[in-house]
Coordinates of C-alpha atoms and ligand atoms in Angstrom, one line a residue:
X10 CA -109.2 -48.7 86.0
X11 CA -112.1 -46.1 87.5
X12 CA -114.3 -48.8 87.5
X13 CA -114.9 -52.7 86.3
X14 CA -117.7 -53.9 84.4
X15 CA -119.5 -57.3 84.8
X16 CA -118.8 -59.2 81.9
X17 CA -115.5 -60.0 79.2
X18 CA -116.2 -61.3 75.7
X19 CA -113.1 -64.4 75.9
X20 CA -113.0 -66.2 72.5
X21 CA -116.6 -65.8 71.7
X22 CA -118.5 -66.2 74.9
X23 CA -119.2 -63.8 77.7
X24 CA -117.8 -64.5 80.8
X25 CA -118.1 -62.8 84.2
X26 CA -115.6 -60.6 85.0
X27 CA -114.2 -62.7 88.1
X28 CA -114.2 -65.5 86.0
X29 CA -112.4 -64.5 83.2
X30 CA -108.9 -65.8 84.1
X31 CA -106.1 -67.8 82.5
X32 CA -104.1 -71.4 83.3
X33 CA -100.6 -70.0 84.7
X34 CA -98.8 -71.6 81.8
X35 CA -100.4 -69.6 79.2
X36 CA -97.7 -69.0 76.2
X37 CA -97.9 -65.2 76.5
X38 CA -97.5 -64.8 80.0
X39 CA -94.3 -66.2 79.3
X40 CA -92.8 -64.9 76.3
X41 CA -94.9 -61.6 75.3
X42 CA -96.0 -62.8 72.1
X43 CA -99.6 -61.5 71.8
X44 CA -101.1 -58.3 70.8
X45 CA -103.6 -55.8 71.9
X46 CA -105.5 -52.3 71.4
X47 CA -106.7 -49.4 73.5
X48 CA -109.8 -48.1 72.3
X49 CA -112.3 -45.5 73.9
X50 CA -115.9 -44.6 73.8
X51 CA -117.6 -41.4 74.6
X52 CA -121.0 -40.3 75.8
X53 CA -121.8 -38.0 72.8
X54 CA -123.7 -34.4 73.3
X55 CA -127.1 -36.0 72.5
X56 CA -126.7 -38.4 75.3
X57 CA -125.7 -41.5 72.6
X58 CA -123.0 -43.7 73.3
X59 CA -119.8 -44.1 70.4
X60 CA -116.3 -45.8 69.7
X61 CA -114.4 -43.7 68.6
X62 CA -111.8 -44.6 65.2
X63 CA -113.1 -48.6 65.5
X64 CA -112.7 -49.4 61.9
X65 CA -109.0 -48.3 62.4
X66 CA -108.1 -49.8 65.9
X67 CA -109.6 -53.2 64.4
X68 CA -107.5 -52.9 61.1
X69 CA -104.6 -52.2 63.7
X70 CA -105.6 -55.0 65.6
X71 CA -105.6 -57.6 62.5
X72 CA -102.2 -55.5 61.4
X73 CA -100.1 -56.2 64.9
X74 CA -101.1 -60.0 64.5
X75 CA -100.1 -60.1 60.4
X76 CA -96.7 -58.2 61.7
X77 CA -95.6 -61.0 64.7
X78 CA -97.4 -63.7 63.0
X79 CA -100.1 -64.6 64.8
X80 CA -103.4 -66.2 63.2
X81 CA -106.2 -64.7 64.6
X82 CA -109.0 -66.7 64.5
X83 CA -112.0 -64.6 64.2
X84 CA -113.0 -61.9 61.3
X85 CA -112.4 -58.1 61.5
X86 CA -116.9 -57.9 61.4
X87 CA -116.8 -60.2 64.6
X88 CA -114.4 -58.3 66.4
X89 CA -115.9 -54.9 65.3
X90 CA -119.6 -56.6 66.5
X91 CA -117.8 -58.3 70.1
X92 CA -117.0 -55.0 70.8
X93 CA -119.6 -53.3 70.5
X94 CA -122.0 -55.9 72.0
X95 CA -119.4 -56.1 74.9
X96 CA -120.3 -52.4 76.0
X97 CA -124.1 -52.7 75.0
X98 CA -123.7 -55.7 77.5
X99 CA -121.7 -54.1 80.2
X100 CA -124.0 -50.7 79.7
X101 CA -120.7 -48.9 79.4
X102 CA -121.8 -45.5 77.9
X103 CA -117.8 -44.0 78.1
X104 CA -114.9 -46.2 79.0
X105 CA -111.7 -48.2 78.0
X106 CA -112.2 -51.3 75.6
X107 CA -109.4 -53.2 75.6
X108 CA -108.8 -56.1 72.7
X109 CA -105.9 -58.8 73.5
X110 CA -104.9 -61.6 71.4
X111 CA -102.9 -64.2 73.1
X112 CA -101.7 -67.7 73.1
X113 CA -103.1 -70.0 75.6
X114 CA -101.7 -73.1 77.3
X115 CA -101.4 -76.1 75.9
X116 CA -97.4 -76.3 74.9
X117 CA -94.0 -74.7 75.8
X118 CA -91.1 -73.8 74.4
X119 CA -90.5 -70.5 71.6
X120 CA -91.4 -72.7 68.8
X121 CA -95.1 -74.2 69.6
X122 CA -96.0 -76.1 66.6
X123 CA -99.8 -75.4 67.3
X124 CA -100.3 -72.1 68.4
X125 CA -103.5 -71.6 70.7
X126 CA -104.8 -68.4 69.7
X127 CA -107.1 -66.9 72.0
X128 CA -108.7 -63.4 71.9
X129 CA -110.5 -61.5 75.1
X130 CA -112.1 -58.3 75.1
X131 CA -112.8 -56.3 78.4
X132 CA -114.4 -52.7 79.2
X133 CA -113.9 -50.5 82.0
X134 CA -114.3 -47.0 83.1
X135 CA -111.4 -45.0 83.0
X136 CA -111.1 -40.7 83.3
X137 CA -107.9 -38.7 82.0
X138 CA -105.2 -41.1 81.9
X139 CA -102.1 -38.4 83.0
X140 CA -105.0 -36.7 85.7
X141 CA -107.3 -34.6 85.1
X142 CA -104.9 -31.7 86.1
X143 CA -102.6 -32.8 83.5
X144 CA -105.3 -32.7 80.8
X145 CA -106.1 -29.3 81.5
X146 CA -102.7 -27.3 82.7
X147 CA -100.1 -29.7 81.3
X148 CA -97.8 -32.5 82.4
X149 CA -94.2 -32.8 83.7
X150 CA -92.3 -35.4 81.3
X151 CA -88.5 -36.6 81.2
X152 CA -86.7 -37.9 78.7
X153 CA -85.7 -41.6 79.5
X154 CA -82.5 -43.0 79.6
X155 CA -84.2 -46.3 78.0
X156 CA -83.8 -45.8 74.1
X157 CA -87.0 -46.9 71.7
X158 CA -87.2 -50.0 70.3
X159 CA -85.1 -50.6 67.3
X160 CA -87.2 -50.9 63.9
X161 CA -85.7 -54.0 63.0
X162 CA -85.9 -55.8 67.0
X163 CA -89.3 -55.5 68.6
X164 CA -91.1 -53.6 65.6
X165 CA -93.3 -51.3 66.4
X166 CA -95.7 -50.7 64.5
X167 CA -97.6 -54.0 66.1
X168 CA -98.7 -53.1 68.9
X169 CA -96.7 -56.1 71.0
X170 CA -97.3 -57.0 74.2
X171 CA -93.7 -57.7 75.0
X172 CA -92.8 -54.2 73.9
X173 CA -94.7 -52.8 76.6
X174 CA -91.7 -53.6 79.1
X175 CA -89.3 -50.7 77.3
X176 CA -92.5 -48.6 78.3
X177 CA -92.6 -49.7 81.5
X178 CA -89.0 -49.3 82.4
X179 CA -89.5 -45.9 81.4
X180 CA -92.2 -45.2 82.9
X181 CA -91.2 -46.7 86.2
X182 CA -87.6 -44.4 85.6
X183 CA -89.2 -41.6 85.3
X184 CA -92.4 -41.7 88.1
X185 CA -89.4 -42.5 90.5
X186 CA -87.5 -39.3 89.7
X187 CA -90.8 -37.7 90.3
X188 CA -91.8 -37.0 86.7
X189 CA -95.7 -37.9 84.8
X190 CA -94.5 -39.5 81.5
X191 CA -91.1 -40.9 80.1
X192 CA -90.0 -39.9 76.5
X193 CA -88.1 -42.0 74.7
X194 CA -85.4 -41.6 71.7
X195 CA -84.9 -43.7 69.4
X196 CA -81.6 -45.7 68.0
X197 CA -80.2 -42.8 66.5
X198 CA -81.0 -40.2 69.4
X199 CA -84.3 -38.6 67.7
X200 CA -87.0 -38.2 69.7
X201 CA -89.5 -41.0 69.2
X202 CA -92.6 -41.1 71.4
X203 CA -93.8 -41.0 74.9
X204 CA -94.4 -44.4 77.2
X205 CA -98.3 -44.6 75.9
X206 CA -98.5 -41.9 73.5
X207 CA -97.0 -39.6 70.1
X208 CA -95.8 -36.2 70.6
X209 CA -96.3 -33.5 68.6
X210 CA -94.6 -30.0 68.6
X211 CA -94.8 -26.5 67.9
X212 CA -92.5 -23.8 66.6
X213 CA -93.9 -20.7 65.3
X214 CA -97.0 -21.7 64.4
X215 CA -96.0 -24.9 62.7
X216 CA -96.6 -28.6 63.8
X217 CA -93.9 -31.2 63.7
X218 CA -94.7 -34.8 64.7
X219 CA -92.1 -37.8 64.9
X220 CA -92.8 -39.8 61.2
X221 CA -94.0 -43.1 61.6
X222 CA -91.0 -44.8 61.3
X223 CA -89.9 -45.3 64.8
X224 CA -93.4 -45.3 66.6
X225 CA -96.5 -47.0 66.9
X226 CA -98.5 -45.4 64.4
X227 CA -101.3 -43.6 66.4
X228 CA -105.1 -43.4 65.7
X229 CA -104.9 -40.3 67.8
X230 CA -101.6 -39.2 66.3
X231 CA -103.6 -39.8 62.8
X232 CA -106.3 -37.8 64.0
X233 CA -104.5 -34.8 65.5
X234 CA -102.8 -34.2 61.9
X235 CA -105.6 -34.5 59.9
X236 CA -107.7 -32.3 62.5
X237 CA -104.9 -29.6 62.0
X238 CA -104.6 -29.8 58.2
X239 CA -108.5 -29.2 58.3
X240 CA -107.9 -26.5 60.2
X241 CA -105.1 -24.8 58.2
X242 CA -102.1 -25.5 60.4
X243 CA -99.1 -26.1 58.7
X244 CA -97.6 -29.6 59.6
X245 CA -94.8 -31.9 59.2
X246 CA -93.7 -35.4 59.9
X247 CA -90.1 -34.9 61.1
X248 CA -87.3 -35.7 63.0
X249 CA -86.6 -33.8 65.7
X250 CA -83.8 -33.7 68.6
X251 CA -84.3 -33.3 72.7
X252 CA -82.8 -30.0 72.1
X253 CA -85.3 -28.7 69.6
X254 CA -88.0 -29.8 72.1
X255 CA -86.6 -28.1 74.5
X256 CA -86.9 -24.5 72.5
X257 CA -90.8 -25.6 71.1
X258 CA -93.5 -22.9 71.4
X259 CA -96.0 -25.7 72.6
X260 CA -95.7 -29.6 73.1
X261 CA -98.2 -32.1 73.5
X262 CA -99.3 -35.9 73.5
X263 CA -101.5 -37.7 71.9
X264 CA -103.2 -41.4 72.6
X265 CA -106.4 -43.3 73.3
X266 CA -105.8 -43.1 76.7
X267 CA -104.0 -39.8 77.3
X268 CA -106.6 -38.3 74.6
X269 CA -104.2 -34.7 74.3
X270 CA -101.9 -33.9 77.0
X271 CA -100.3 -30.8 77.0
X272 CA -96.5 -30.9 77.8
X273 CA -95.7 -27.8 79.8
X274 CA -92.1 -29.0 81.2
X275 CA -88.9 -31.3 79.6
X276 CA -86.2 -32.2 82.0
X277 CA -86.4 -29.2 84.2
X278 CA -87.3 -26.7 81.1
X279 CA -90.7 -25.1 80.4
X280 CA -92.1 -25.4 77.3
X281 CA -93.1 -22.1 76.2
X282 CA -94.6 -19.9 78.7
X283 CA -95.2 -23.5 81.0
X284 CA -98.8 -23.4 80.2
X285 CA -101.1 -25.3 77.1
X286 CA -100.4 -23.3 74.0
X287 CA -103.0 -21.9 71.9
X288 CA -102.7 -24.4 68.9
X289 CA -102.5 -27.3 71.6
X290 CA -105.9 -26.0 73.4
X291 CA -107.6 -25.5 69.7
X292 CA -107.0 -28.8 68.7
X293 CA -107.7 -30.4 72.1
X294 CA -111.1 -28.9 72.2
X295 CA -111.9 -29.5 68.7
X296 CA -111.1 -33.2 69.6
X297 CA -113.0 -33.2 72.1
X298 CA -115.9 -32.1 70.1
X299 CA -114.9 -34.4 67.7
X300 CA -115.3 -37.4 70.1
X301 CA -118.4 -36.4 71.1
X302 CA -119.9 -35.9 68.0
X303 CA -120.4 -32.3 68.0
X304 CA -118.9 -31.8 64.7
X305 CA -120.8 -33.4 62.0
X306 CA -117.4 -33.6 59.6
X307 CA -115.6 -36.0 61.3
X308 CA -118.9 -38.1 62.3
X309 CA -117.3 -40.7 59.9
X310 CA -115.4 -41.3 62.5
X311 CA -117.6 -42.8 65.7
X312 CA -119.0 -46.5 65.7
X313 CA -122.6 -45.6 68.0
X314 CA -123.1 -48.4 70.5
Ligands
PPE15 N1 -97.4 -44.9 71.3 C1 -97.4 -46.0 72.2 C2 -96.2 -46.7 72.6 C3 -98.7 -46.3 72.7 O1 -98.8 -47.3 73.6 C4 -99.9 -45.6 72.3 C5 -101.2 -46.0 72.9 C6 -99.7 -44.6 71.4 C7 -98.4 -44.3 70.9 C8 -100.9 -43.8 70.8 O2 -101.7 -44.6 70.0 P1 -103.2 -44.4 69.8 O3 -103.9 -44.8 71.1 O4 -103.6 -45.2 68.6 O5 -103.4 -42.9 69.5 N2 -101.2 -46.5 74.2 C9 -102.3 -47.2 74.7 C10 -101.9 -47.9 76.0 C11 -102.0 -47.2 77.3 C12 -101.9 -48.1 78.5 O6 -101.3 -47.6 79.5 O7 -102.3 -49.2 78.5 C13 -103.5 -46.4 74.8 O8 -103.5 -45.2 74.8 O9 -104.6 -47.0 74.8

């Protein structure tokens, strides 16, 4: 977090930010059963204020609690308004929104007969998520020894709390060995996704990405391939191995927070020259300018503040 705001939207009321705490025996604290999303907003060109994708990180939202069975108990159109009244409020123009659905206190125990569903909604600055460094000359990743979550364990297309501790471990793995972001394989040995973010490649001129199967189904991710089907770039959703990352042209991230990171080293081995291809600078500009509302096409795409 750059910086804090002064007030979270908890369960239909604004609350100060210092205030906005939780009894220690609230259900997800324990057991990981809640949900959340990672949404940004940008200042546009014209000095406006937008979220980015919201119809689709609320759908996601409502889609993680339908997956792990939790009943949310507000409407997609309160949501959508909380947030956006939660960075009028905080006078946020470019930040972090951060949606979390969890069960309170109240009872114990894996089985709760009544589940106390509570939903918060904070804002915060917060700049390039892998440095600004990274954003602009490429990052150093690893491959973790921690494998994915198995499509038929955690699930992961809902975006879980609980599953956020295989991202962690790798994460933590990887930092120690002196590394900027884990990737993970999945249960077969295919390369999945990173800790916070998809990955996409690129091989003489064509784009590969993971298919959804084994990943949480990113708005960026979503983004990225329709920006490069607009722009003519072949692309396919595909399994790939370490190895063939290893010999890609170009490799980069994508996420809400890591926006697109170039990947200019694997375990030890440049990608390409070691510097942001061309394909991965064209679409990060373009979604830059896309994000800020620059280009009128994709315009479809901001929620103004
Ligand atoms: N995979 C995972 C595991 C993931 O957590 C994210 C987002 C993505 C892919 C990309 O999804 P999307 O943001 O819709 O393009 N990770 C969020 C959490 C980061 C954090 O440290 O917290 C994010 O980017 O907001």
């Amino acid at each position: 977090m750059d910086a804090i705001t002064n007030k979270i939207w908890m369960d239909g009321e604004f609350v100060d930010w210092d205030k906005a705490t939780v009894h220690v025996l609230t259900h997800t604290l324990h057991y990981g059963w809640g949900v959340f999303e990672g949404i940004r907003s940008y200042q546009c060109h014209d000095g406006a204020s937008a979220v980015f994708r919201l119809k689709e990180h609320v759908d996601r939202l409502f889609g993680s609690c339908h997956i792990v069975d939790i009943p949310i108990p507000f409407t997609k159109v309160e949501i959508t308004e909380a947030i956006l009244e939660t960075l009028r409020l905080n006078k946020l123009k470019e930040g972090y929104v951060r949606p979390l659905v969890f069960i309170g206190d109240g009872e114990m125990g894996i089985y709760t007969k009544n589940v106390n569903v509570r939903v918060a909604i904070a804002v915060w600055g917060w700049g390039a998520y892998l440095g600004d460094e990274g954003l602009e000359k490429g990052i150093r990743a690893k491959i973790s020894s921690f494998t994915r979550l198995h499509v038929n364990g955690q699930m992961t297309k809902a975006k879980v709390c609980g599953n956020y501790v295989n991202s962690i471990l790798a994460k933590r793995e990887i930092t120690a060995a002196g590394y900027d972001e884990a990737i993970l394989l999945d249960t077969e040995g295919y390369v999945s996704e990173a800790s916070g973010e998809n990955i996409f490649i690129v091989k003489n001129g064509v784009i590969k990405t993971t298919p959804r199967t084994s990943i949480l189904p990113g708005i960026t991710r979503d983004s990225v391939i329709t920006i490069a089907k607009d722009k003519g770039y072949p692309l396919v959703e595909d399994r790939f191995t370490r190895d063939e990352l290893y010999l890609a042209d170009e490799a980069f991230f994508s996420g809400t927070a890591a926006e697109i990171t170039p990947v200019r080293e694997v375990d030890n081995r440049l990608i390409g020259s070691g510097s942001p291809g061309p394909i991965t600078s064209d679409i990060q500009n373009t979604f830059f300018d896309v994000v800020k509302g620059k280009i009128n096409k994709y315009k479809h795409w901001l929620a103004y503040v």
